[in-house]
Amino acid sequence: MFNEENTASSCIDKVIKEITKIKNQIKLIIVDDGSIDKTADLLKNKKKQYKNQLVILSHKKNNGYGAALQTGISYAIKERYKFYLTMDSDLTNPPKYIVDFIKVMSEDIDCVKASRYIKGGKVVNVPYFRQLISIIGNYIASLLFNVGIKDCTNGFRMVRLELLKGIKFKEKSFSIILEELYYLKKKHSRFKEIPYTLTPRTNSKSHFKYNFRIFRDYFKYAFKAFLLP
């Protein structure tokens, strides 16, 4: 989370509601990435409400999506969790899909990705030009990665943590999603996708912006993956 005072409480309530339905031992880990609004105060109150179900990790300053992800992954590995599932705190990744990830994940699968681009998946009320960029970018990335994933840039995914032990991620931005996919392919991971519907933010502003650096970093890992034996 970064400056998510408008969605923080609702996000946590909805995620906790879903994970309490599941028999597996699950905790919700929130990484507050240096928020300067009221997010931190809201998280303190939610911690009192949910106690052991909720873990709050904080950065003193905003380090970026990739850095926050690394903090969460490191904590989960240290605590010996078997899987981790990442989702955006703005509720564009509906918590209702959490149970679908768990149903699909098995001993034969190492990474489950939510997908807008398989049968049953779709995008709702997102500007057409952003949809077009994503469709073209993911088509190219899918061809280069060649692991059976059509929605490579999607950060809504579940991964077997054992495969990430010892990896020192370099990316501090959203491109860590592709960096992770590269390392997973390098370790001959097995992938699967589930369909989901992406919805736009309603009460907050996106921190993601398309620019040359994003495209460069994304495709850097796509081409590296293409060259893997």
PDB file of C-alpha atoms in Angstrom:
ATOM      1  CA  MET A   1       0.000   0.000   0.000  1.00  0.00           C
ATOM      2  CA  PHE A   2       1.079   3.541  -0.754  1.00  0.00           C
ATOM      3  CA  ASN A   3      -1.286   6.355   0.232  1.00  0.00           C
ATOM      4  CA  GLU A   4      -4.363   4.121   0.192  1.00  0.00           C
ATOM      5  CA  GLU A   5      -6.358   5.754   2.994  1.00  0.00           C
ATOM      6  CA  ASN A   6      -9.522   5.614   0.876  1.00  0.00           C
ATOM      7  CA  THR A   7      -9.352   1.872   0.208  1.00  0.00           C
ATOM      8  CA  ALA A   8      -7.186   0.376   2.991  1.00  0.00           C
ATOM      9  CA  SER A   9      -9.980  -0.501   5.422  1.00  0.00           C
ATOM     10  CA  SER A  10     -12.306  -1.867   2.754  1.00  0.00           C
ATOM     11  CA  CYS A  11      -9.517  -3.914   1.183  1.00  0.00           C
ATOM     12  CA  ILE A  12      -8.516  -5.540   4.467  1.00  0.00           C
ATOM     13  CA  ASP A  13     -12.116  -6.255   5.481  1.00  0.00           C
ATOM     14  CA  LYS A  14     -12.890  -7.912   2.157  1.00  0.00           C
ATOM     15  CA  VAL A  15      -9.706  -9.992   2.046  1.00  0.00           C
ATOM     16  CA  ILE A  16     -10.095 -11.173   5.652  1.00  0.00           C
ATOM     17  CA  LYS A  17     -13.708 -12.097   4.912  1.00  0.00           C
ATOM     18  CA  GLU A  18     -12.561 -14.339   2.053  1.00  0.00           C
ATOM     19  CA  ILE A  19      -9.612 -16.008   3.790  1.00  0.00           C
ATOM     20  CA  THR A  20     -11.651 -16.891   6.865  1.00  0.00           C
ATOM     21  CA  LYS A  21     -13.735 -19.136   4.594  1.00  0.00           C
ATOM     22  CA  ILE A  22     -10.645 -21.194   3.727  1.00  0.00           C
ATOM     23  CA  LYS A  23      -9.395 -24.051   5.896  1.00  0.00           C
ATOM     24  CA  ASN A  24      -5.712 -23.516   5.086  1.00  0.00           C
ATOM     25  CA  GLN A  25      -3.610 -21.468   7.497  1.00  0.00           C
ATOM     26  CA  ILE A  26      -3.545 -18.021   5.931  1.00  0.00           C
ATOM     27  CA  LYS A  27      -2.404 -14.560   6.989  1.00  0.00           C
ATOM     28  CA  LEU A  28      -2.830 -11.228   5.268  1.00  0.00           C
ATOM     29  CA  ILE A  29       0.446  -9.321   4.987  1.00  0.00           C
ATOM     30  CA  ILE A  30       0.210  -5.606   4.269  1.00  0.00           C
ATOM     31  CA  VAL A  31       3.347  -3.736   3.223  1.00  0.00           C
ATOM     32  CA  ASP A  32       2.918  -0.012   3.829  1.00  0.00           C
ATOM     33  CA  ASP A  33       5.406   1.472   1.388  1.00  0.00           C
ATOM     34  CA  GLY A  34       6.097   4.799   3.068  1.00  0.00           C
ATOM     35  CA  SER A  35       2.570   6.236   2.945  1.00  0.00           C
ATOM     36  CA  ILE A  36       2.333   9.906   3.943  1.00  0.00           C
ATOM     37  CA  ASP A  37      -1.455  10.060   4.302  1.00  0.00           C
ATOM     38  CA  LYS A  38      -3.568   8.324   6.974  1.00  0.00           C
ATOM     39  CA  THR A  39      -2.860   4.784   5.747  1.00  0.00           C
ATOM     40  CA  ALA A  40      -0.530   3.943   8.651  1.00  0.00           C
ATOM     41  CA  ASP A  41      -3.094   5.014  11.254  1.00  0.00           C
ATOM     42  CA  LEU A  42      -5.813   2.974   9.568  1.00  0.00           C
ATOM     43  CA  LEU A  43      -3.535  -0.064   9.520  1.00  0.00           C
ATOM     44  CA  LYS A  44      -2.856   0.244  13.255  1.00  0.00           C
ATOM     45  CA  ASN A  45      -6.582   0.159  13.933  1.00  0.00           C
ATOM     46  CA  LYS A  46      -7.083  -2.835  11.653  1.00  0.00           C
ATOM     47  CA  LYS A  47      -4.265  -4.669  13.429  1.00  0.00           C
ATOM     48  CA  LYS A  48      -6.142  -4.248  16.708  1.00  0.00           C
ATOM     49  CA  GLN A  49      -9.294  -5.558  15.064  1.00  0.00           C
ATOM     50  CA  TYR A  50      -7.829  -8.623  13.331  1.00  0.00           C
ATOM     51  CA  LYS A  51      -4.814  -9.326  15.556  1.00  0.00           C
ATOM     52  CA  ASN A  52      -3.085 -12.560  14.424  1.00  0.00           C
ATOM     53  CA  GLN A  53      -4.819 -12.662  11.041  1.00  0.00           C
ATOM     54  CA  LEU A  54      -3.054  -9.498   9.941  1.00  0.00           C
ATOM     55  CA  VAL A  55       0.663  -8.670   9.610  1.00  0.00           C
ATOM     56  CA  ILE A  56       1.779  -5.081   9.003  1.00  0.00           C
ATOM     57  CA  LEU A  57       5.228  -4.391   7.536  1.00  0.00           C
ATOM     58  CA  SER A  58       6.329  -0.799   6.944  1.00  0.00           C
ATOM     59  CA  HIS A  59       8.896   1.118   4.919  1.00  0.00           C
ATOM     60  CA  LYS A  60      10.002   4.493   6.273  1.00  0.00           C
ATOM     61  CA  LYS A  61       9.941   5.926   2.757  1.00  0.00           C
ATOM     62  CA  ASN A  62       8.336   5.004  -0.542  1.00  0.00           C
ATOM     63  CA  ASN A  63      10.615   2.492  -2.275  1.00  0.00           C
ATOM     64  CA  GLY A  64       8.304   1.237  -5.000  1.00  0.00           C
ATOM     65  CA  TYR A  65       6.107  -1.765  -5.812  1.00  0.00           C
ATOM     66  CA  GLY A  66       9.038  -4.118  -6.338  1.00  0.00           C
ATOM     67  CA  ALA A  67      10.669  -3.206  -3.041  1.00  0.00           C
ATOM     68  CA  ALA A  68       7.394  -3.725  -1.168  1.00  0.00           C
ATOM     69  CA  LEU A  69       6.994  -7.103  -2.834  1.00  0.00           C
ATOM     70  CA  GLN A  70      10.502  -8.132  -1.818  1.00  0.00           C
ATOM     71  CA  THR A  71       9.724  -7.219   1.801  1.00  0.00           C
ATOM     72  CA  GLY A  72       6.601  -9.364   1.751  1.00  0.00           C
ATOM     73  CA  ILE A  73       8.330 -12.308   0.083  1.00  0.00           C
ATOM     74  CA  SER A  74      11.246 -12.209   2.533  1.00  0.00           C
ATOM     75  CA  TYR A  75       8.877 -12.228   5.493  1.00  0.00           C
ATOM     76  CA  ALA A  76       6.826 -15.119   4.089  1.00  0.00           C
ATOM     77  CA  ILE A  77       9.950 -17.206   3.413  1.00  0.00           C
ATOM     78  CA  LYS A  78      11.311 -16.463   6.893  1.00  0.00           C
ATOM     79  CA  GLU A  79       8.010 -17.550   8.450  1.00  0.00           C
ATOM     80  CA  ARG A  80       8.098 -20.758   6.365  1.00  0.00           C
ATOM     81  CA  TYR A  81       4.932 -20.214   4.389  1.00  0.00           C
ATOM     82  CA  LYS A  82       4.492 -22.533   1.429  1.00  0.00           C
ATOM     83  CA  PHE A  83       2.855 -20.103  -1.001  1.00  0.00           C
ATOM     84  CA  TYR A  84       2.335 -16.401  -1.360  1.00  0.00           C
ATOM     85  CA  LEU A  85      -0.423 -14.631  -3.270  1.00  0.00           C
ATOM     86  CA  THR A  86      -0.018 -10.995  -4.261  1.00  0.00           C
ATOM     87  CA  MET A  87      -2.788  -8.569  -5.060  1.00  0.00           C
ATOM     88  CA  ASP A  88      -3.206  -4.813  -5.387  1.00  0.00           C
ATOM     89  CA  SER A  89      -4.667  -2.988  -2.416  1.00  0.00           C
ATOM     90  CA  ASP A  90      -6.980  -0.856  -4.571  1.00  0.00           C
ATOM     91  CA  LEU A  91      -9.391  -3.802  -5.056  1.00  0.00           C
ATOM     92  CA  THR A  92      -8.878  -3.934  -8.823  1.00  0.00           C
ATOM     93  CA  ASN A  93      -7.991  -7.565  -8.009  1.00  0.00           C
ATOM     94  CA  PRO A  94     -11.270  -8.763  -6.421  1.00  0.00           C
ATOM     95  CA  PRO A  95     -10.635 -10.834  -3.253  1.00  0.00           C
ATOM     96  CA  LYS A  96     -13.321 -13.324  -4.292  1.00  0.00           C
ATOM     97  CA  TYR A  97     -10.747 -14.922  -6.604  1.00  0.00           C
ATOM     98  CA  ILE A  98      -8.462 -15.957  -3.731  1.00  0.00           C
ATOM     99  CA  VAL A  99     -10.307 -19.251  -3.304  1.00  0.00           C
ATOM    100  CA  ASP A 100      -9.904 -19.963  -7.050  1.00  0.00           C
ATOM    101  CA  PHE A 101      -6.115 -19.706  -6.771  1.00  0.00           C
ATOM    102  CA  ILE A 102      -6.078 -22.181  -3.896  1.00  0.00           C
ATOM    103  CA  LYS A 103      -8.351 -24.621  -5.723  1.00  0.00           C
ATOM    104  CA  VAL A 104      -6.057 -24.652  -8.773  1.00  0.00           C
ATOM    105  CA  MET A 105      -2.710 -24.715  -6.972  1.00  0.00           C
ATOM    106  CA  SER A 106      -1.427 -28.248  -6.448  1.00  0.00           C
ATOM    107  CA  GLU A 107       1.786 -30.242  -6.203  1.00  0.00           C
ATOM    108  CA  ASP A 108       1.906 -30.148 -10.015  1.00  0.00           C
ATOM    109  CA  ILE A 109       1.697 -26.343 -10.258  1.00  0.00           C
ATOM    110  CA  ASP A 110       4.229 -23.741  -9.080  1.00  0.00           C
ATOM    111  CA  CYS A 111       2.650 -20.483 -10.237  1.00  0.00           C
ATOM    112  CA  VAL A 112      -0.976 -19.550 -10.839  1.00  0.00           C
ATOM    113  CA  LYS A 113      -1.674 -16.296 -12.657  1.00  0.00           C
ATOM    114  CA  ALA A 114      -4.979 -14.479 -12.947  1.00  0.00           C
ATOM    115  CA  SER A 115      -5.603 -13.719 -16.610  1.00  0.00           C
ATOM    116  CA  ARG A 116      -7.615 -11.179 -18.533  1.00  0.00           C
ATOM    117  CA  TYR A 117      -6.750 -12.885 -21.795  1.00  0.00           C
ATOM    118  CA  ILE A 118      -8.073 -16.429 -21.543  1.00  0.00           C
ATOM    119  CA  LYS A 119     -11.643 -17.667 -21.886  1.00  0.00           C
ATOM    120  CA  GLY A 120     -13.743 -16.177 -19.093  1.00  0.00           C
ATOM    121  CA  GLY A 121     -11.351 -13.295 -18.413  1.00  0.00           C
ATOM    122  CA  LYS A 122     -12.094  -9.682 -19.305  1.00  0.00           C
ATOM    123  CA  VAL A 123     -11.442  -6.017 -18.602  1.00  0.00           C
ATOM    124  CA  VAL A 124     -14.209  -3.647 -17.500  1.00  0.00           C
ATOM    125  CA  ASN A 125     -14.277   0.166 -17.799  1.00  0.00           C
ATOM    126  CA  VAL A 126     -10.552   0.573 -18.442  1.00  0.00           C
ATOM    127  CA  PRO A 127      -9.589   3.193 -21.102  1.00  0.00           C
ATOM    128  CA  TYR A 128      -9.241   1.588 -24.528  1.00  0.00           C
ATOM    129  CA  PHE A 129      -5.697   2.845 -25.175  1.00  0.00           C
ATOM    130  CA  ARG A 130      -4.489   1.230 -21.926  1.00  0.00           C
ATOM    131  CA  GLN A 131      -6.222  -2.005 -22.883  1.00  0.00           C
ATOM    132  CA  LEU A 132      -4.600  -1.943 -26.323  1.00  0.00           C
ATOM    133  CA  ILE A 133      -1.097  -1.386 -24.938  1.00  0.00           C
ATOM    134  CA  SER A 134      -1.599  -4.243 -22.468  1.00  0.00           C
ATOM    135  CA  ILE A 135      -2.968  -6.623 -25.098  1.00  0.00           C
ATOM    136  CA  ILE A 136      -0.083  -5.995 -27.512  1.00  0.00           C
ATOM    137  CA  GLY A 137       2.561  -6.062 -24.781  1.00  0.00           C
ATOM    138  CA  ASN A 138       1.278  -9.296 -23.271  1.00  0.00           C
ATOM    139  CA  TYR A 139       0.985 -10.946 -26.677  1.00  0.00           C
ATOM    140  CA  ILE A 140       4.666 -10.285 -27.358  1.00  0.00           C
ATOM    141  CA  ALA A 141       5.718 -11.227 -23.809  1.00  0.00           C
ATOM    142  CA  SER A 142       3.711 -14.460 -24.000  1.00  0.00           C
ATOM    143  CA  LEU A 143       5.515 -15.476 -27.182  1.00  0.00           C
ATOM    144  CA  LEU A 144       8.944 -14.697 -25.733  1.00  0.00           C
ATOM    145  CA  PHE A 145       8.409 -16.334 -22.332  1.00  0.00           C
ATOM    146  CA  ASN A 146       6.732 -19.366 -23.926  1.00  0.00           C
ATOM    147  CA  VAL A 147       5.492 -20.865 -20.652  1.00  0.00           C
ATOM    148  CA  GLY A 148       1.800 -21.007 -21.517  1.00  0.00           C
ATOM    149  CA  ILE A 149       0.951 -17.697 -19.821  1.00  0.00           C
ATOM    150  CA  LYS A 150      -1.057 -15.111 -21.795  1.00  0.00           C
ATOM    151  CA  ASP A 151      -1.228 -12.407 -19.105  1.00  0.00           C
ATOM    152  CA  CYS A 152       2.458 -12.117 -18.198  1.00  0.00           C
ATOM    153  CA  THR A 153       2.319  -8.618 -16.705  1.00  0.00           C
ATOM    154  CA  ASN A 154      -0.477  -9.414 -14.252  1.00  0.00           C
ATOM    155  CA  GLY A 155       0.593  -8.993 -10.627  1.00  0.00           C
ATOM    156  CA  PHE A 156      -2.361 -10.990  -9.292  1.00  0.00           C
ATOM    157  CA  ARG A 157      -0.663 -14.377  -8.842  1.00  0.00           C
ATOM    158  CA  MET A 158       0.161 -17.209  -6.446  1.00  0.00           C
ATOM    159  CA  VAL A 159       3.677 -18.658  -6.283  1.00  0.00           C
ATOM    160  CA  ARG A 160       5.381 -21.558  -4.500  1.00  0.00           C
ATOM    161  CA  LEU A 161       7.828 -19.780  -2.175  1.00  0.00           C
ATOM    162  CA  GLU A 162      10.450 -22.513  -2.268  1.00  0.00           C
ATOM    163  CA  LEU A 163      11.279 -21.440  -5.815  1.00  0.00           C
ATOM    164  CA  LEU A 164      12.117 -17.890  -4.706  1.00  0.00           C
ATOM    165  CA  LYS A 165      14.553 -18.794  -1.930  1.00  0.00           C
ATOM    166  CA  GLY A 166      17.987 -17.320  -2.553  1.00  0.00           C
ATOM    167  CA  ILE A 167      16.861 -15.053  -5.379  1.00  0.00           C
ATOM    168  CA  LYS A 168      18.028 -11.463  -5.085  1.00  0.00           C
ATOM    169  CA  PHE A 169      15.531  -9.403  -7.024  1.00  0.00           C
ATOM    170  CA  LYS A 170      16.883  -6.236  -8.610  1.00  0.00           C
ATOM    171  CA  GLU A 171      13.720  -4.463  -9.663  1.00  0.00           C
ATOM    172  CA  LYS A 172      12.078  -1.898  -7.379  1.00  0.00           C
ATOM    173  CA  SER A 173       9.217  -1.120  -9.748  1.00  0.00           C
ATOM    174  CA  PHE A 174       6.377  -3.068 -11.379  1.00  0.00           C
ATOM    175  CA  SER A 175       8.890  -4.819 -13.644  1.00  0.00           C
ATOM    176  CA  ILE A 176       9.614  -7.223 -10.758  1.00  0.00           C
ATOM    177  CA  ILE A 177       6.584  -9.151 -12.042  1.00  0.00           C
ATOM    178  CA  LEU A 178       8.504 -10.039 -15.214  1.00  0.00           C
ATOM    179  CA  GLU A 179      11.760 -10.535 -13.320  1.00  0.00           C
ATOM    180  CA  GLU A 180      10.007 -13.086 -11.111  1.00  0.00           C
ATOM    181  CA  LEU A 181       8.503 -14.826 -14.147  1.00  0.00           C
ATOM    182  CA  TYR A 182      11.984 -15.047 -15.675  1.00  0.00           C
ATOM    183  CA  TYR A 183      13.415 -16.744 -12.572  1.00  0.00           C
ATOM    184  CA  LEU A 184      10.439 -19.100 -12.388  1.00  0.00           C
ATOM    185  CA  LYS A 185      10.977 -20.163 -15.991  1.00  0.00           C
ATOM    186  CA  LYS A 186      14.700 -20.565 -15.315  1.00  0.00           C
ATOM    187  CA  LYS A 187      13.769 -23.036 -12.552  1.00  0.00           C
ATOM    188  CA  HIS A 188      11.477 -24.952 -14.933  1.00  0.00           C
ATOM    189  CA  SER A 189       8.352 -24.014 -12.995  1.00  0.00           C
ATOM    190  CA  ARG A 190       4.909 -25.233 -13.973  1.00  0.00           C
ATOM    191  CA  PHE A 191       2.280 -22.580 -14.711  1.00  0.00           C
ATOM    192  CA  LYS A 192      -1.472 -22.253 -14.885  1.00  0.00           C
ATOM    193  CA  GLU A 193      -3.901 -19.378 -15.428  1.00  0.00           C
ATOM    194  CA  ILE A 194      -7.357 -18.679 -14.046  1.00  0.00           C
ATOM    195  CA  PRO A 195      -9.770 -16.209 -15.678  1.00  0.00           C
ATOM    196  CA  TYR A 196     -10.648 -13.025 -13.840  1.00  0.00           C
ATOM    197  CA  THR A 197     -12.201  -9.636 -14.492  1.00  0.00           C
ATOM    198  CA  LEU A 198     -10.046  -6.538 -14.028  1.00  0.00           C
ATOM    199  CA  THR A 199     -12.006  -3.547 -12.765  1.00  0.00           C
ATOM    200  CA  PRO A 200     -10.799   0.074 -12.507  1.00  0.00           C
ATOM    201  CA  ARG A 201      -9.960   1.939  -9.333  1.00  0.00           C
ATOM    202  CA  THR A 202     -12.887   3.869  -7.886  1.00  0.00           C
ATOM    203  CA  ASN A 203     -11.643   5.714  -4.788  1.00  0.00           C
ATOM    204  CA  SER A 204      -7.926   6.157  -5.397  1.00  0.00           C
ATOM    205  CA  LYS A 205      -5.339   7.019  -8.031  1.00  0.00           C
ATOM    206  CA  SER A 206      -3.150   4.486  -9.806  1.00  0.00           C
ATOM    207  CA  HIS A 207       0.616   4.673  -9.228  1.00  0.00           C
ATOM    208  CA  PHE A 208       1.346   2.844 -12.479  1.00  0.00           C
ATOM    209  CA  LYS A 209       2.306   4.841 -15.560  1.00  0.00           C
ATOM    210  CA  TYR A 210       3.361   3.625 -18.984  1.00  0.00           C
ATOM    211  CA  ASN A 211       6.745   5.021 -20.005  1.00  0.00           C
ATOM    212  CA  PHE A 212       9.857   3.999 -21.896  1.00  0.00           C
ATOM    213  CA  ARG A 213      11.546   2.603 -18.789  1.00  0.00           C
ATOM    214  CA  ILE A 214       8.605   0.306 -18.028  1.00  0.00           C
ATOM    215  CA  PHE A 215       8.623  -1.144 -21.551  1.00  0.00           C
ATOM    216  CA  ARG A 216      12.417  -1.500 -21.513  1.00  0.00           C
ATOM    217  CA  ASP A 217      12.459  -3.319 -18.182  1.00  0.00           C
ATOM    218  CA  TYR A 218       9.489  -5.523 -19.045  1.00  0.00           C
ATOM    219  CA  PHE A 219      10.869  -6.723 -22.346  1.00  0.00           C
ATOM    220  CA  LYS A 220      14.388  -7.067 -20.975  1.00  0.00           C
ATOM    221  CA  TYR A 221      13.200 -10.065 -18.976  1.00  0.00           C
ATOM    222  CA  ALA A 222      11.028 -11.336 -21.804  1.00  0.00           C
ATOM    223  CA  PHE A 223      14.051 -11.490 -24.130  1.00  0.00           C
ATOM    224  CA  LYS A 224      16.226 -13.051 -21.412  1.00  0.00           C
ATOM    225  CA  ALA A 225      13.546 -15.699 -20.918  1.00  0.00           C
ATOM    226  CA  PHE A 226      13.432 -16.337 -24.661  1.00  0.00           C
ATOM    227  CA  LEU A 227      17.177 -17.077 -24.632  1.00  0.00           C
ATOM    228  CA  LEU A 228      16.958 -19.611 -21.807  1.00  0.00           C
ATOM    229  CA  PRO A 229      17.813 -23.182 -22.871  1.00  0.00           C
TER     230      PRO A 229
END
